PDB file of C-alpha atoms and ligand atoms in Angstrom:
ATOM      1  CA  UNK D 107       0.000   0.000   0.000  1.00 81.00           C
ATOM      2  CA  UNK D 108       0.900   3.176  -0.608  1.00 90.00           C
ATOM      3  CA  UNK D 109       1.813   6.295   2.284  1.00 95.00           C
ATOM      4  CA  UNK D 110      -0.294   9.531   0.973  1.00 98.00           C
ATOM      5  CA  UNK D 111      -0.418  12.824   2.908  1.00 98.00           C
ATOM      6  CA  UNK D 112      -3.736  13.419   5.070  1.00 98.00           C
ATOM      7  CA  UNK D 113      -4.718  17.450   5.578  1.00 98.00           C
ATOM      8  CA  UNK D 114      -7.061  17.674   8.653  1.00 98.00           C
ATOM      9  CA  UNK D 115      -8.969  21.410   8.895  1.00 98.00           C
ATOM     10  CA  UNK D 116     -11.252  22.858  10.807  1.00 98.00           C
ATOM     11  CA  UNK D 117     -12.393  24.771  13.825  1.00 97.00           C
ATOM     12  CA  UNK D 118     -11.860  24.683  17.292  1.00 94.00           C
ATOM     13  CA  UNK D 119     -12.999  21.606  19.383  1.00 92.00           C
ATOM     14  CA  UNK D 120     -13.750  19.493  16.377  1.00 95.00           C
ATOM     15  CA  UNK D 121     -11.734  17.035  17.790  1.00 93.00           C
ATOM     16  CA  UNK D 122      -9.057  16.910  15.124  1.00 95.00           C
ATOM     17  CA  UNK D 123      -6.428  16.640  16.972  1.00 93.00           C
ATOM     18  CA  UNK D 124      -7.885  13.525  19.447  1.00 93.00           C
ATOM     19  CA  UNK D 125      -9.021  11.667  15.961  1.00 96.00           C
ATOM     20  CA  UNK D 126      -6.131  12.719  13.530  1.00 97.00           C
ATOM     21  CA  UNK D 127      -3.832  10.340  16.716  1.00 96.00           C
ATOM     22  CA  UNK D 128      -5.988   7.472  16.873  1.00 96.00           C
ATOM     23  CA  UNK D 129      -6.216   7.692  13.056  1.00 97.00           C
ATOM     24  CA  UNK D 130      -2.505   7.784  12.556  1.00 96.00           C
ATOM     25  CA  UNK D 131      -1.708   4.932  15.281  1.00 96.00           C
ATOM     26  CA  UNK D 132      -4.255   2.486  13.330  1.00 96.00           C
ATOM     27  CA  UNK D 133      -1.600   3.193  10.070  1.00 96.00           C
ATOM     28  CA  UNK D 134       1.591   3.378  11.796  1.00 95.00           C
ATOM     29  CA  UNK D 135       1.618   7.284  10.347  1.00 96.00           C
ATOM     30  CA  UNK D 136       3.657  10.322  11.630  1.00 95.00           C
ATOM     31  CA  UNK D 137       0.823  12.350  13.447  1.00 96.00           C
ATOM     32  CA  UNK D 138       1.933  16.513  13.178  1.00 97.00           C
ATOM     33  CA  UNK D 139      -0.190  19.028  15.615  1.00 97.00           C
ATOM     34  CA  UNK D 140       0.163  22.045  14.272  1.00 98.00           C
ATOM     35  CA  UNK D 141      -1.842  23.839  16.856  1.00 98.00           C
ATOM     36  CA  UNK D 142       0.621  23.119  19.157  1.00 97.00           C
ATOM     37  CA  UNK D 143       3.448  24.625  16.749  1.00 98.00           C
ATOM     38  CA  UNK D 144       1.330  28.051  17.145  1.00 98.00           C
ATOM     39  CA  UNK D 145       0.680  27.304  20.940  1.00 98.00           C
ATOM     40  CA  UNK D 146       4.446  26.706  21.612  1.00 98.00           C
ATOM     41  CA  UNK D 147       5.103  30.062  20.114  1.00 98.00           C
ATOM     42  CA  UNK D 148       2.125  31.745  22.428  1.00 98.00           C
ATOM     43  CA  UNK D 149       3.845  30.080  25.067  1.00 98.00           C
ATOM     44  CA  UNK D 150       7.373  31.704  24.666  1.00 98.00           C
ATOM     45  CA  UNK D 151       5.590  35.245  23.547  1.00 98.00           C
ATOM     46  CA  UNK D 152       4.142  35.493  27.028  1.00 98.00           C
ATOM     47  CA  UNK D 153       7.236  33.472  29.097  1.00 97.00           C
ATOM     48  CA  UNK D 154       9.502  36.470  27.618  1.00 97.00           C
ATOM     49  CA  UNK D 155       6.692  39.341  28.223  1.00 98.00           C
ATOM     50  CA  UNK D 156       6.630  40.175  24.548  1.00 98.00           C
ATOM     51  CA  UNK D 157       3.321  42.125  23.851  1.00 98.00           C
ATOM     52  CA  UNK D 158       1.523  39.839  22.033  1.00 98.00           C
ATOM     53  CA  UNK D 159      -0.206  42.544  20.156  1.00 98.00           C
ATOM     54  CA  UNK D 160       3.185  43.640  19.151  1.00 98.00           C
ATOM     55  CA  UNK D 161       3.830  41.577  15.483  1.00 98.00           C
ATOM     56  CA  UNK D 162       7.388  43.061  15.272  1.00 98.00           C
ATOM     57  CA  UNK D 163       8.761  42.051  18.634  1.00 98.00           C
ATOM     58  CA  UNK D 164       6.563  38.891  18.505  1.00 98.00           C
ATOM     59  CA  UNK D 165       8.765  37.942  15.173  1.00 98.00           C
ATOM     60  CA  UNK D 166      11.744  39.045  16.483  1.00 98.00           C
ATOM     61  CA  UNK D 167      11.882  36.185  18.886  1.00 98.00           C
ATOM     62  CA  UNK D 168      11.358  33.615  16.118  1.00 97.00           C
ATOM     63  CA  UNK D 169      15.117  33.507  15.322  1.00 96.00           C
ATOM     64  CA  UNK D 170      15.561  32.010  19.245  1.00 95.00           C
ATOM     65  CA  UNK D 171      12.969  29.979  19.830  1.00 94.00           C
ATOM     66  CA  UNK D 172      14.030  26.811  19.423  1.00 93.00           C
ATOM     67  CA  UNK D 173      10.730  24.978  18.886  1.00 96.00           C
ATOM     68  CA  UNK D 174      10.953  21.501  18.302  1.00 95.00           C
ATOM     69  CA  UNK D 175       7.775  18.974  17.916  1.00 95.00           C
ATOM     70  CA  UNK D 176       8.604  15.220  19.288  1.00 94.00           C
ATOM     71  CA  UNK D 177       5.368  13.103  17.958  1.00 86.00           C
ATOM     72  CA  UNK D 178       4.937  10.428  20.353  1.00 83.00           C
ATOM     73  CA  UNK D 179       2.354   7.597  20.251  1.00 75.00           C
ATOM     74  CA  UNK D 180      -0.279   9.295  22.604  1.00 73.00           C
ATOM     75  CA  UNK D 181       0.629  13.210  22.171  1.00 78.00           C
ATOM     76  CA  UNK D 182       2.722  15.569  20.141  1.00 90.00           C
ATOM     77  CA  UNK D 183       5.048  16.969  23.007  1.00 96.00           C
ATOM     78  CA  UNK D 184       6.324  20.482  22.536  1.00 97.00           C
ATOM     79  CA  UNK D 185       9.676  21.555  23.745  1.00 97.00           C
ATOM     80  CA  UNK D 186      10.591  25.636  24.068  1.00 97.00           C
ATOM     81  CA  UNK D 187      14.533  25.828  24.601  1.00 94.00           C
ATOM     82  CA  UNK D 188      14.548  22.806  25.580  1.00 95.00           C
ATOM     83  CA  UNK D 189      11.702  23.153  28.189  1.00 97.00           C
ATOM     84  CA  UNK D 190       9.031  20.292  27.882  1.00 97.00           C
ATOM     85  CA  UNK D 191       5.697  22.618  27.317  1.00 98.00           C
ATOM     86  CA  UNK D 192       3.253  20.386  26.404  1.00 95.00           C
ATOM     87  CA  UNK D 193       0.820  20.803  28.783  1.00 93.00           C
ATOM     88  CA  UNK D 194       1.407  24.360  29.478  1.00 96.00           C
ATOM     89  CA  UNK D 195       0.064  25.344  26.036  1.00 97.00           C
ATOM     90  CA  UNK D 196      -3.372  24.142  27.067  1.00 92.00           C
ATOM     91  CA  UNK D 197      -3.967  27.172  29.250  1.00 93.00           C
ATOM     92  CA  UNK D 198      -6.624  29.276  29.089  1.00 92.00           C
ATOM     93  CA  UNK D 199      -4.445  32.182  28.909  1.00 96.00           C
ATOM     94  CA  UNK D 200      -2.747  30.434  25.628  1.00 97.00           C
ATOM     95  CA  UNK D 201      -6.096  29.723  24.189  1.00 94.00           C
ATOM     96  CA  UNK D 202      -7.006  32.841  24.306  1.00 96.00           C
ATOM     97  CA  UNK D 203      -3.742  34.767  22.600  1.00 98.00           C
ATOM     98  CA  UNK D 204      -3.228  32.047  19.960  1.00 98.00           C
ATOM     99  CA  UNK D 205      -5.015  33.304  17.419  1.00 97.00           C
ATOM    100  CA  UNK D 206      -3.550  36.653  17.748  1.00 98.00           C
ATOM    101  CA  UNK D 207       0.124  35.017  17.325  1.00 98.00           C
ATOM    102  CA  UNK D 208      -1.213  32.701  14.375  1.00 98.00           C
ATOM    103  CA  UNK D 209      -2.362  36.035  12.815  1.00 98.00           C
ATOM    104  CA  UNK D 210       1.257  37.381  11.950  1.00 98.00           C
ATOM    105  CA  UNK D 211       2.698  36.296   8.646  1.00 98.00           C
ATOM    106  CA  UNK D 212       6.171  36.132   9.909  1.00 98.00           C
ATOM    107  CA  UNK D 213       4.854  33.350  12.262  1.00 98.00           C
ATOM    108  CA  UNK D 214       3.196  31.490   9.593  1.00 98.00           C
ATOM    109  CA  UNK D 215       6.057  31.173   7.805  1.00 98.00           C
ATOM    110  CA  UNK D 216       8.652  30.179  10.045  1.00 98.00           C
ATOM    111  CA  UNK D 217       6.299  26.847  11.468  1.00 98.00           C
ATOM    112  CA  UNK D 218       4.926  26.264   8.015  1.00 98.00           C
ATOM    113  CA  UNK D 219       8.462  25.533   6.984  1.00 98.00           C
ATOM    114  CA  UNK D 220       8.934  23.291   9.523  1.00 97.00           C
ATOM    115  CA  UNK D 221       5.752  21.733   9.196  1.00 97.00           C
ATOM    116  CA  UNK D 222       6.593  20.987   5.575  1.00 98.00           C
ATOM    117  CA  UNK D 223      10.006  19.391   6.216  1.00 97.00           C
ATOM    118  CA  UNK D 224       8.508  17.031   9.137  1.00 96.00           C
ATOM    119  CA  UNK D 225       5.638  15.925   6.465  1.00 97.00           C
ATOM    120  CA  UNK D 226       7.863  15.251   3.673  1.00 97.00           C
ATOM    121  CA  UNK D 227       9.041  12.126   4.996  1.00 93.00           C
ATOM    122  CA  UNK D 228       5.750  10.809   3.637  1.00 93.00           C
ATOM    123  CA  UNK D 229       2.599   8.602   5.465  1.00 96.00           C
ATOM    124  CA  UNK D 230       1.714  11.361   7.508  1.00 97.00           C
ATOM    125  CA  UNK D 231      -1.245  13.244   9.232  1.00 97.00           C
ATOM    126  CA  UNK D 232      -1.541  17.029  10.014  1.00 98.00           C
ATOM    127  CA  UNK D 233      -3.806  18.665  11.925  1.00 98.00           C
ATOM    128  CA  UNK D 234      -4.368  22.248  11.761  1.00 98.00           C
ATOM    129  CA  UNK D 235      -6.235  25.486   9.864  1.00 98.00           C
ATOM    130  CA  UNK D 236      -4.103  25.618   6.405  1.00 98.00           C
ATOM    131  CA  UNK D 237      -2.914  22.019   6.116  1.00 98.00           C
ATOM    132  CA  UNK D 238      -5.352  21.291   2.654  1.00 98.00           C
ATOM    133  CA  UNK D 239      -4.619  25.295   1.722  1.00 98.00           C
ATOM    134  CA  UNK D 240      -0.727  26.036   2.550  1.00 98.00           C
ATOM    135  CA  UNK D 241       0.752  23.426   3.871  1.00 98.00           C
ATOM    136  CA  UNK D 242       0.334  20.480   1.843  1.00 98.00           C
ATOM    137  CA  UNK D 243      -1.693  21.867  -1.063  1.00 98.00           C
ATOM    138  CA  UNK D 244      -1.241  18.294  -2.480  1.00 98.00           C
ATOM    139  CA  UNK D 245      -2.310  15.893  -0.001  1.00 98.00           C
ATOM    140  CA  UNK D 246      -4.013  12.720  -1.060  1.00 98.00           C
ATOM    141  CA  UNK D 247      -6.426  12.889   1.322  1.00 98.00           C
ATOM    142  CA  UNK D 248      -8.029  16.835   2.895  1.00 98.00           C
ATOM    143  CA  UNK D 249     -10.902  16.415   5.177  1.00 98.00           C
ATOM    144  CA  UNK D 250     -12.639  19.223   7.178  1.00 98.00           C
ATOM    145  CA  UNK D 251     -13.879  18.178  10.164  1.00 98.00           C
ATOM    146  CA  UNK D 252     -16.505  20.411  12.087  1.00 98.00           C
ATOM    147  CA  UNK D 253     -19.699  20.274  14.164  1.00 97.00           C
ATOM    148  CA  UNK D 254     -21.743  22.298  15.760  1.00 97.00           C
ATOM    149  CA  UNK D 255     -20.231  25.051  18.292  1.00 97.00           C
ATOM    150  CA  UNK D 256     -22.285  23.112  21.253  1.00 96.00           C
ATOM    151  CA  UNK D 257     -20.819  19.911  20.348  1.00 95.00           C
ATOM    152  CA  UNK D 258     -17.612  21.280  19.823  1.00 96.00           C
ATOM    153  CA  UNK D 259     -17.447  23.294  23.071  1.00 96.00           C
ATOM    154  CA  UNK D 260     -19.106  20.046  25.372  1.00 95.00           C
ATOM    155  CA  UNK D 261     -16.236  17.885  24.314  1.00 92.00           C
ATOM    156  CA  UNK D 262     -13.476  20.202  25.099  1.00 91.00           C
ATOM    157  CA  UNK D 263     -15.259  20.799  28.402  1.00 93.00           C
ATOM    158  CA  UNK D 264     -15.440  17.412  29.135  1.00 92.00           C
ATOM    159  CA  UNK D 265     -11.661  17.287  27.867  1.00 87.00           C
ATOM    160  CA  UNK D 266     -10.305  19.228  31.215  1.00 88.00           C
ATOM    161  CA  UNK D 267     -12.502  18.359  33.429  1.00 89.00           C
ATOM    162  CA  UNK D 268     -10.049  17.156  36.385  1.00 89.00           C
ATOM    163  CA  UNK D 269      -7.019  18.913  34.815  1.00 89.00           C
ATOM    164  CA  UNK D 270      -5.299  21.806  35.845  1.00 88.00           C
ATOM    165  CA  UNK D 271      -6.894  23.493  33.124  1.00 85.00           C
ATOM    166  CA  UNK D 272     -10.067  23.439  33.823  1.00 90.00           C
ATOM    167  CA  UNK D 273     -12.886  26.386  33.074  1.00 91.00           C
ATOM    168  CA  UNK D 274     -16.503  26.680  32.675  1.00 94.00           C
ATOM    169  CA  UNK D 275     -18.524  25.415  29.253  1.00 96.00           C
ATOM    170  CA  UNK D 276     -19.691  29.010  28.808  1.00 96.00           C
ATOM    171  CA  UNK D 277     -16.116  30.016  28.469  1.00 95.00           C
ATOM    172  CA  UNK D 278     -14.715  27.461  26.509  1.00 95.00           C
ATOM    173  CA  UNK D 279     -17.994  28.443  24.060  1.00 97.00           C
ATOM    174  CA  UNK D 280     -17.151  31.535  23.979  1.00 97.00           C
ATOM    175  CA  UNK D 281     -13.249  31.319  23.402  1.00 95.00           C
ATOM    176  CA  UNK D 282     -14.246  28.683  20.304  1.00 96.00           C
ATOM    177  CA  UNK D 283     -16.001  31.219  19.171  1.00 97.00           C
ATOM    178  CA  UNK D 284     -13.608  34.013  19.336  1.00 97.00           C
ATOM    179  CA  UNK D 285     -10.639  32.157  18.050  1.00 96.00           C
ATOM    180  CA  UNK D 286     -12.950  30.539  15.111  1.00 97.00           C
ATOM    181  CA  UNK D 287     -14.329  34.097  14.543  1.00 97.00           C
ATOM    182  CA  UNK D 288     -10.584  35.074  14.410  1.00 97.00           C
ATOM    183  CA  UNK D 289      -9.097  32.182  12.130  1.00 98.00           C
ATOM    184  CA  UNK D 290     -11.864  32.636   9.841  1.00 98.00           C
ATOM    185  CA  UNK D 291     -10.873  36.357   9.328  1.00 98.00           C
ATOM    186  CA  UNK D 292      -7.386  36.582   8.985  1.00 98.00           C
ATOM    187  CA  UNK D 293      -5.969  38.086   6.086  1.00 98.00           C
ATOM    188  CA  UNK D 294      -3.051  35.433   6.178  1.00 98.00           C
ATOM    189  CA  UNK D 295      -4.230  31.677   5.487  1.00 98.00           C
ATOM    190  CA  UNK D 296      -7.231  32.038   7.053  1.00 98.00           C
ATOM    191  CA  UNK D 297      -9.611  28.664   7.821  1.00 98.00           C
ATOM    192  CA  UNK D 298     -11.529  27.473   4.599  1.00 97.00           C
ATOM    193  CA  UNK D 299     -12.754  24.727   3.551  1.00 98.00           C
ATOM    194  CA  UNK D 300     -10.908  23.948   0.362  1.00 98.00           C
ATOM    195  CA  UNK D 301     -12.721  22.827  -2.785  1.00 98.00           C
ATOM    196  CA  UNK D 302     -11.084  19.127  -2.611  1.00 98.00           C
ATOM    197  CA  UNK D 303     -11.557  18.581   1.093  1.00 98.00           C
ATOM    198  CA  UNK D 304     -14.261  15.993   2.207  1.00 98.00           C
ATOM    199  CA  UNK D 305     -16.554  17.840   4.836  1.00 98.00           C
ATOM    200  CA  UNK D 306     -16.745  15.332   7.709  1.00 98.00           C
ATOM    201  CA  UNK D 307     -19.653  16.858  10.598  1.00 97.00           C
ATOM    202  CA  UNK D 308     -19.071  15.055  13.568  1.00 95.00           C
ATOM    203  CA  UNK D 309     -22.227  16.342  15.631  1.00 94.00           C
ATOM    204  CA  UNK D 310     -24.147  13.703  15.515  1.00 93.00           C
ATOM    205  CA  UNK D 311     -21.211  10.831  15.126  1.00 95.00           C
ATOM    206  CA  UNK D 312     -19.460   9.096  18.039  1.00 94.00           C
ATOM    207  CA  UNK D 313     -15.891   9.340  18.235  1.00 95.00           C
ATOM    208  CA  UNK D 314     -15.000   5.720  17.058  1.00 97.00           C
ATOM    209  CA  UNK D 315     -17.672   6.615  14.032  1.00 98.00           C
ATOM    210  CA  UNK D 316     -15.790   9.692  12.697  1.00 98.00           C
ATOM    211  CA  UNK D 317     -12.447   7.410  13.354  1.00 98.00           C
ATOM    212  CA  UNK D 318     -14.110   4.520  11.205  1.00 98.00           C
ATOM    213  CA  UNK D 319     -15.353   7.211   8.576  1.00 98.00           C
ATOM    214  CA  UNK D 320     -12.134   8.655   8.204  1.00 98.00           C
ATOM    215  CA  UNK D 321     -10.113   5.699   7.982  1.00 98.00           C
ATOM    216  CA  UNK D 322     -12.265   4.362   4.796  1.00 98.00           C
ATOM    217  CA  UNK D 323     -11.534   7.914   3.235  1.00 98.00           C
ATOM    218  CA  UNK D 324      -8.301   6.420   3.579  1.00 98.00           C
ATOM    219  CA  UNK D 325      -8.454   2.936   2.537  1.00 97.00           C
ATOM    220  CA  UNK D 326      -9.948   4.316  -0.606  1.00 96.00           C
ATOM    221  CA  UNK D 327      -6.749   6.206  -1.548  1.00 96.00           C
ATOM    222  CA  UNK D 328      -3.777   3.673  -0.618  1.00 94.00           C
TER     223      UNK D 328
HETATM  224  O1  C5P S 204      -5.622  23.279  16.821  1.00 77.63           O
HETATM  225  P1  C5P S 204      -5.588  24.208  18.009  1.00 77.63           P
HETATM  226  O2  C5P S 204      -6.962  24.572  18.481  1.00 77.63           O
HETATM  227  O3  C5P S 204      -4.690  23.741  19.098  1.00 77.63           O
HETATM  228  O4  C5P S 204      -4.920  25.541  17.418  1.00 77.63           O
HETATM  229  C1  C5P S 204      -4.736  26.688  18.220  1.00 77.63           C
HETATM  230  C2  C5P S 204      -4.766  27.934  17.333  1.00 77.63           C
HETATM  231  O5  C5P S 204      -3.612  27.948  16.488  1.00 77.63           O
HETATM  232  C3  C5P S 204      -5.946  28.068  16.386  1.00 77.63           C
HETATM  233  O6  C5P S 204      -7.069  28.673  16.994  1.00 77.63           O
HETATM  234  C4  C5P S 204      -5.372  28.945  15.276  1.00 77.63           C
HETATM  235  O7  C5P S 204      -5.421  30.305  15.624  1.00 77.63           O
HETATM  236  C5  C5P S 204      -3.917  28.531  15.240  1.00 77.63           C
HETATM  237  N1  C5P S 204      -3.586  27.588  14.164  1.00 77.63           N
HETATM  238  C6  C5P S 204      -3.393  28.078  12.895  1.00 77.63           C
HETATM  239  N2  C5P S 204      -2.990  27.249  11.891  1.00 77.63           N
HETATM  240  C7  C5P S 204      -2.799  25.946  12.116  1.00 77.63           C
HETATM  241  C8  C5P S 204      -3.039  25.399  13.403  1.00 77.63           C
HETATM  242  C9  C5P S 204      -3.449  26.253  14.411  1.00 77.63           C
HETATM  243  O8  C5P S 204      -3.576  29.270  12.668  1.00 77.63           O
HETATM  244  N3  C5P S 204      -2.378  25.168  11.124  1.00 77.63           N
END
């Protein structure tokens, strides 16, 4: 069989990230979370005090930041200078300057490079905004996955429950909504559903039926 490229789009909470791993452990894949590329940077923006509003200064720490992704068979961990952030770039005060950072085209740039040099050892599956659009404009397989804003903000709700990062359903509606609003809207690579991708609305699947969907999108390609 052959390895093809799988893009994975779409908004907040659709659960692309929790799928695109189980997906990519069934197939022995690479499995690339972007997100957390754009969270790691967040992460160092507000560790150094950098206004994040600031796009100049914001860049101007790219050349030092040391990101490096380490894909692992249950999480993408995400080192800063060496620092093991991974779970630090789930706070609420990183979900809500993301978007801001993944607004800057300086940004973009520097982790789309890297994205594109992890993925091009081939059989691999990104998650992300511009995967199908900028990243890998030639992926075998695009899919944008979505459902409804409820559904999207009950599951991450019930994702940190009992964590460290917990907060209340209202909020985590409202912050889906303000970074999709955001992502949407952005002059550079914004969120869209590309013409080839296969629209895949989860709101009324389970989890293991949008896995088994997903993986016969596959099988029908390799
Ligand atoms: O996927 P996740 O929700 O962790 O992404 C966090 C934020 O990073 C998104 O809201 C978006 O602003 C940004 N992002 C992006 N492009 C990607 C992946 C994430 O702009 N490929």
């Amino acid at each position: 069989t052959k390895k093809i490229a799988i893009a994975i789009d779409g908004p907040a909470g659709a659960g692309k990230s929790s799928i695109s791993k189980v997906v990519a452990n069934e197939l022995g894949y690479l499995y690339i979370d972007t997100g957390a590329m754009y969270r790691g940077v967040t992460w160092a923006v507000l560790d150094s005090h950098v206004d994040v509003k600031n796009q100049k200064d914001v860049e101007s720490l790219l050349p030092s930041l040391d990101l490096t992704l380490e894909p692992t068979a249950n999480a993408c961990k995400v080192f800063v200078k060496g620092q093991d952030v991974t779970n630090l770039i789930r706070q609420q005060q990183i979900n809500e300057n993301v978007s801001t950072i993944a607004s800057y085209k300086g940004v973009r740039e520097y982790l789309v490079e890297r994205q594109q040099a992890m993925a091009a050892v081939g059989g691999v599956i990104l998650d992300g905004r511009d995967i199908g659009s900028v990243v890998l404009p030639k992926a075998e397989l695009k899919i944008y996955l979505t459902a409804s804003v409820d559904a999207r903000a009950k599951r991450r709700w019930l994702e940190v429950q009992g964590t460290s990062n917990e907060q209340s359903l209202e909020d985590i509606k409202k912050n889906v909504e303000s970074r999709d609003e955001m992502d949407k809207n952005r002059d550079e690579s914004p969120l869209v559903c590309v013409e080839d991708a296969i629209v895949v609305d989860s709101s009324n699947m389970t989890f293991d039926e949008t896995v088994e969907h997903i993986l016969h999108l596959v099988q029908e390609r390799i």
